[in-house]
Short mmCIF file of C-alpha atoms and ligand atoms in Angstrom, two decimals:
data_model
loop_
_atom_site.label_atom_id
_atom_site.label_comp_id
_atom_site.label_asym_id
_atom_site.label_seq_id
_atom_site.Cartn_x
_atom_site.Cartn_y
_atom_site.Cartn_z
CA UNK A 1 -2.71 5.29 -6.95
CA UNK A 2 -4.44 4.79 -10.40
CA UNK A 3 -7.07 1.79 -10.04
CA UNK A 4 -7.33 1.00 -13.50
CA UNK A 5 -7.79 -2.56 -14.85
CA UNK A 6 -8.40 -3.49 -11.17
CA UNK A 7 -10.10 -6.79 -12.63
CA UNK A 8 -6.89 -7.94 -14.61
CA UNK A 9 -4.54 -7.47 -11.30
CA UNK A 10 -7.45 -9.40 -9.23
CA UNK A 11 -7.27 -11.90 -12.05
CA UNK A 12 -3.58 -12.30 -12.47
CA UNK A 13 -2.99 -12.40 -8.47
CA UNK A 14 -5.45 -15.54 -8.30
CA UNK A 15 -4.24 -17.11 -11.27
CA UNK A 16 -0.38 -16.85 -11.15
CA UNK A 17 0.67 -15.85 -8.02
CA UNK A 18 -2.24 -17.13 -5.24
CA UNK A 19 -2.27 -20.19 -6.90
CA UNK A 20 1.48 -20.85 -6.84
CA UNK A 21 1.78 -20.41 -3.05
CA UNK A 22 2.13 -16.99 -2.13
CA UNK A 23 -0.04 -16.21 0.72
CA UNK A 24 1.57 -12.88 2.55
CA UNK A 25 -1.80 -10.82 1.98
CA UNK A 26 0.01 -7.89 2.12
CA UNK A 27 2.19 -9.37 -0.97
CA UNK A 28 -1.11 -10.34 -2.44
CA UNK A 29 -3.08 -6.79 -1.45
CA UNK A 30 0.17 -4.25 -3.04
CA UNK A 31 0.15 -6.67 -6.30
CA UNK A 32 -3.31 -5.76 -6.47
CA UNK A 33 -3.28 -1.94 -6.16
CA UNK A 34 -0.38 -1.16 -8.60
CA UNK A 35 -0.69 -0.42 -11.75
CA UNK A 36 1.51 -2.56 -13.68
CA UNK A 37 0.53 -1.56 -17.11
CA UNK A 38 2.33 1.66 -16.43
CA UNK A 39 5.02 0.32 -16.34
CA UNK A 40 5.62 -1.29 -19.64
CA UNK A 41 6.35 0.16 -22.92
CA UNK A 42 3.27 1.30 -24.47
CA UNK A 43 3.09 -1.17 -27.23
CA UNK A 44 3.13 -4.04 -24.32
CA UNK A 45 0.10 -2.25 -21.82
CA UNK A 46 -2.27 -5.44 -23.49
CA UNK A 47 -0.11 -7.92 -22.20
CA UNK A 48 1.24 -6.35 -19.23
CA UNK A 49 -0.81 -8.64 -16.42
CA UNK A 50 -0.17 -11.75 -18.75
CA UNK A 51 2.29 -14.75 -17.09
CA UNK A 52 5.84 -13.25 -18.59
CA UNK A 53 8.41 -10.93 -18.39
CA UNK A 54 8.05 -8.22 -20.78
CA UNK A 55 10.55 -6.28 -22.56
CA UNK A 56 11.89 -2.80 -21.28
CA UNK A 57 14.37 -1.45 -23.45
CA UNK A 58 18.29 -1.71 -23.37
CA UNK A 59 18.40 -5.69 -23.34
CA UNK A 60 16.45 -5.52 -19.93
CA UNK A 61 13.59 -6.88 -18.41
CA UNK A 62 10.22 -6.10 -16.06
CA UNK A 63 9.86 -9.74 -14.31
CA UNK A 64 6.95 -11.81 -14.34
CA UNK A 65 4.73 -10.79 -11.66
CA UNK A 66 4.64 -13.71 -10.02
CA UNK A 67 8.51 -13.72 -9.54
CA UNK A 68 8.26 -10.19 -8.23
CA UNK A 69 6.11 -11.25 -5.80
CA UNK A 70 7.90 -14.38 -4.76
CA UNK A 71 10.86 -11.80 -4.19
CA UNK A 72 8.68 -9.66 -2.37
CA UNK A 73 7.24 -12.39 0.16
CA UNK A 74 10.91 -13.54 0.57
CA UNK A 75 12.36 -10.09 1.51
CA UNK A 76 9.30 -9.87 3.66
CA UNK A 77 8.90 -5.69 4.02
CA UNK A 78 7.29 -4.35 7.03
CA UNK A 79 5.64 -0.74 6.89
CA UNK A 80 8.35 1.87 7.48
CA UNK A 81 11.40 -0.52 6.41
CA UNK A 82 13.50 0.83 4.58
CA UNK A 83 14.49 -1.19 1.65
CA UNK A 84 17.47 -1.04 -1.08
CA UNK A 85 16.81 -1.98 -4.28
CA UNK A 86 19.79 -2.85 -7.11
CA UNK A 87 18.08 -2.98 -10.86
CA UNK A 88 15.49 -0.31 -10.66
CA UNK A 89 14.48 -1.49 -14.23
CA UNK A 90 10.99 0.32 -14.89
CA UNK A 91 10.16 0.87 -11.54
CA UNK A 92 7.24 -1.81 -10.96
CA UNK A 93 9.21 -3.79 -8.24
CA UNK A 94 9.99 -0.49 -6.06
CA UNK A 95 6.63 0.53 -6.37
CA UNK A 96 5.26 -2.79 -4.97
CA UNK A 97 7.28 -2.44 -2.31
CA UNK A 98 6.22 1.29 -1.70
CA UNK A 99 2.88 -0.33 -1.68
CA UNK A 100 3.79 -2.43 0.99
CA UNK A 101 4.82 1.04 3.09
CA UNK A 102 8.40 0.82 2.92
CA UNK A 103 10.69 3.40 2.33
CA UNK A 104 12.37 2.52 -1.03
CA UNK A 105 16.20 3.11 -2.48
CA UNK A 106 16.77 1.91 -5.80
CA UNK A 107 19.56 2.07 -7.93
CA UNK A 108 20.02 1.76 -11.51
CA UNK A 109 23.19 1.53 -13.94
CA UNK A 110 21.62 2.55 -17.32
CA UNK A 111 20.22 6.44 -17.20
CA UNK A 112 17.62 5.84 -19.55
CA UNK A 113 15.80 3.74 -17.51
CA UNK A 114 16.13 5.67 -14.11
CA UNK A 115 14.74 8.90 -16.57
CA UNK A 116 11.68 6.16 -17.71
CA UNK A 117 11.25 4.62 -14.10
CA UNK A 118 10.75 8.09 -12.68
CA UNK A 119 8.07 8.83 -14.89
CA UNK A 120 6.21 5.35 -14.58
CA UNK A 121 6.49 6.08 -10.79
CA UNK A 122 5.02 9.60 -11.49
CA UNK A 123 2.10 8.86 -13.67
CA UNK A 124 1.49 5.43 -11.11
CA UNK A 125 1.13 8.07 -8.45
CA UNK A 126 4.09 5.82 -6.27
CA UNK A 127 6.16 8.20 -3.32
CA UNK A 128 8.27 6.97 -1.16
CA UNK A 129 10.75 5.83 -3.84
CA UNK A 130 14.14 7.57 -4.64
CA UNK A 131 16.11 6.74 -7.78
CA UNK A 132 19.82 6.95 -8.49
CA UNK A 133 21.86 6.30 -11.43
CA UNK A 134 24.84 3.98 -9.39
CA UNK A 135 26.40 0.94 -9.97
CA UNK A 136 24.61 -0.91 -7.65
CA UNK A 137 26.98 -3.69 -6.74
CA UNK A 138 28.55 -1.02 -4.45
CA UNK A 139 25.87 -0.45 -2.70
CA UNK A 140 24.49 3.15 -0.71
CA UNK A 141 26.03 3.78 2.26
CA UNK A 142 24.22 7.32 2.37
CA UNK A 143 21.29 5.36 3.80
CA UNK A 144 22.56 2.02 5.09
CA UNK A 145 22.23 -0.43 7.58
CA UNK A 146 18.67 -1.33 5.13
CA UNK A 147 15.89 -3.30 6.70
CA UNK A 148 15.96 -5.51 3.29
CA UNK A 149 18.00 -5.56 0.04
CA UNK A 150 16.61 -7.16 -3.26
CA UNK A 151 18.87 -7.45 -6.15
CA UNK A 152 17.14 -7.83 -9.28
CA UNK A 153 19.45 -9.04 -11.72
CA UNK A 154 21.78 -12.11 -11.62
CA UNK A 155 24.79 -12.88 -9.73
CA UNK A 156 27.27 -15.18 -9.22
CA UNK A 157 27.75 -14.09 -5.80
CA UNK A 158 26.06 -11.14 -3.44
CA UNK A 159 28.51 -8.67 -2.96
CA UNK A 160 29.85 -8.60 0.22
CA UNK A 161 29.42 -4.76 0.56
CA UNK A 162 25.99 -4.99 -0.27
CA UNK A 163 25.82 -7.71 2.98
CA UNK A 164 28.19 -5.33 5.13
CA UNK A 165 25.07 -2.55 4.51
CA UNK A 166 22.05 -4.92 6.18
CA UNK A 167 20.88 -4.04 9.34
CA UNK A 168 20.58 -7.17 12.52
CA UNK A 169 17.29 -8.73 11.38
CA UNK A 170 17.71 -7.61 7.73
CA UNK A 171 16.99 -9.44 4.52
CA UNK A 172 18.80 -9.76 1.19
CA UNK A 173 16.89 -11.45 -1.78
CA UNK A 174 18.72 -12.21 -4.66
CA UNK A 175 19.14 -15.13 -7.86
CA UNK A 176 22.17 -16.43 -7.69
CA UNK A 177 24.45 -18.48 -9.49
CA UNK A 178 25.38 -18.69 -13.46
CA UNK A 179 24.21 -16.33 -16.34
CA UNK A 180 21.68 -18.68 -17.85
CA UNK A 181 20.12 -20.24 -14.18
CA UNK A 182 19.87 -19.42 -10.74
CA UNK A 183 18.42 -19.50 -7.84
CA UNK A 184 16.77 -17.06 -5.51
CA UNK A 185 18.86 -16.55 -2.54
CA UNK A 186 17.83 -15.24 0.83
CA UNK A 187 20.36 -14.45 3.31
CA UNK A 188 19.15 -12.88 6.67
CA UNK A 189 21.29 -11.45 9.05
CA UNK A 190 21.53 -12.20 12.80
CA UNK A 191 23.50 -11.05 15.89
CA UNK A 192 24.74 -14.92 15.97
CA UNK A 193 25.51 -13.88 11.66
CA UNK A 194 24.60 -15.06 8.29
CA UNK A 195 21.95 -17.48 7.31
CA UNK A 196 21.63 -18.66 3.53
CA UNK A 197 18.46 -20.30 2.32
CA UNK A 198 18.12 -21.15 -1.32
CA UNK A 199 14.48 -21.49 -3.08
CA UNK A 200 13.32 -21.45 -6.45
CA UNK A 201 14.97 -21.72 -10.10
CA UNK A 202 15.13 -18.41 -11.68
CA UNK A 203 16.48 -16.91 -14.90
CA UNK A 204 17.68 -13.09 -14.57
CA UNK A 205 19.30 -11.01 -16.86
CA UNK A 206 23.03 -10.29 -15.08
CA UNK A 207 24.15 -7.82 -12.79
CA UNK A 208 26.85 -5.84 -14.19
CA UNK A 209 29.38 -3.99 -12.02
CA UNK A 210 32.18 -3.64 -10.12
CA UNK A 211 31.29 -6.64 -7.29
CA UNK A 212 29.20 -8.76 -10.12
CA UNK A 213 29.92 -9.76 -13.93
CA UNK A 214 32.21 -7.36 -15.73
CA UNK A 215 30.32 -7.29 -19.12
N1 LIG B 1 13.23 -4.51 -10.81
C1 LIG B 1 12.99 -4.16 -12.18
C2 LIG B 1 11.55 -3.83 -12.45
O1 LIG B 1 10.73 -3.90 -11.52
O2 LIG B 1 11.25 -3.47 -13.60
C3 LIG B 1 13.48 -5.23 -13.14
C4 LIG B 1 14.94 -5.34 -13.12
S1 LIG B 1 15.68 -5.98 -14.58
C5 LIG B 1 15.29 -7.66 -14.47
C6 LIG B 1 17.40 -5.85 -14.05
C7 LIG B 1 17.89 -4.42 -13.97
O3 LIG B 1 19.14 -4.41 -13.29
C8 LIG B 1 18.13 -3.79 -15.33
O4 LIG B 1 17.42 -2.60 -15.44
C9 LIG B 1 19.63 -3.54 -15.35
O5 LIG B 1 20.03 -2.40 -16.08
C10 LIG B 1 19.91 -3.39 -13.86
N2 LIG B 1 21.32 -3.57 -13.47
C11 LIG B 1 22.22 -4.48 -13.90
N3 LIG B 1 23.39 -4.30 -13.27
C12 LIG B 1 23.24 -3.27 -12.41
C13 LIG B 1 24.08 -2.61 -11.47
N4 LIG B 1 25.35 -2.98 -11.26
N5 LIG B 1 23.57 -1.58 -10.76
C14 LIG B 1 22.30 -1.16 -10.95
N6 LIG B 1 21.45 -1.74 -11.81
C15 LIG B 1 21.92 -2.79 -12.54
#
């Protein structure tokens, strides 16, 4: 992986993400190592390890970091999991997760952003990630029961097909509720069944499919 502007990452983990309560030091350690700034538009790689969201093209979004790493120490990846993601966006969130040593899935509804995603991942130097173009709110039964499912975008609900493809032990991470506020959504299956936690506020641009919003 590239190790470029290894100070900023150090920086930004201790100032926005350390500091606001994430401990998992493997969390902490993949934040470090990738290289965020590849994956923003070029006219954003100044600001990309500043406290924001940035812009990605297509109405979309790359999150804060901090919020991709609360998502991250929610979903809770072990090395060798292997992980679905819905809302591949520009890549940064699989390739954290990659980091981390799972194996990742990630699906994406808008081509132009699986073709940009692919080459972020490239140029990062990120494997163990496979891209599709799919609605994502049907999930991928190719690969299912996943260890852990993170849906990046907002929903009023997690799609119960998306629950249906989670492995005994598995996680799903989402924000859920309205289009203008959520909140981040855990549910974790068990042999007993389902258990729902609910954490932070979040605001997410909407998932749009089949089993989400229509439009
Ligand atoms: N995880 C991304 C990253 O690391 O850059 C950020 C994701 S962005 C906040 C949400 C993404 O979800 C957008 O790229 C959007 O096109 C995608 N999306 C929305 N609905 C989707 C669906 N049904 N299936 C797949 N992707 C979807």
């Amino acid at each position: 992986m590239n190790l470029d502007r290894a100070d900023e990452r150090r920086m930004m983990v201790q100032t926005q993400i350390l500091s606001r309560g994430v401990k998992n030091k493997r969390v902490l350690r993949a934040m470090e190592m990738v290289p965020r700034h590849f994956f923003v538009p070029e006219e954003f790689a100044g600001v990309a390890y500043h406290d924001h969201p940035i812009p990605i093209g297509h109405d979309q979004t790359i999150s804060q970091p901090y919020i991709v790493a609360r998502m991250t120490e929610l979903l809770a990846p072990e090395e060798g999991d292997i992980i679905l993601e819905i809302g591949t966006g520009s890549g940064y969130q699989a390739a954290v997760l990659s980091a981390m040593g799972a194996r990742v899935i990630s699906l994406e509804r808008i081509v132009e952003l699986v073709d940009g995603a692919l080459s972020n991942l490239q140029k990062a130097g990120v494997g163990n990630v496979s891209v599709f173009v799919s609605d994502g709110t049907l999930g991928w039964e190719n690969m299912a029961p996943y260890d852990g499912i993170i849906i990046t975008a907002a929903t009023p609900a997690v799609p119960s097909i998306l629950i249906e493809q989670l492995a005994v032990n598995g996680r799903i991470v989402a924000p859920v509720g309205p289009q203008h506020m959520q909140v981040l959504v855990r549910l974790t299956r068990s042999t007993e069944g389902i258990r729902r936690e609910e954490y932070d506020g979040v605001r997410f641009v909407p998932l749009i499919g089949r089993n989400s919003w229509n439009s």
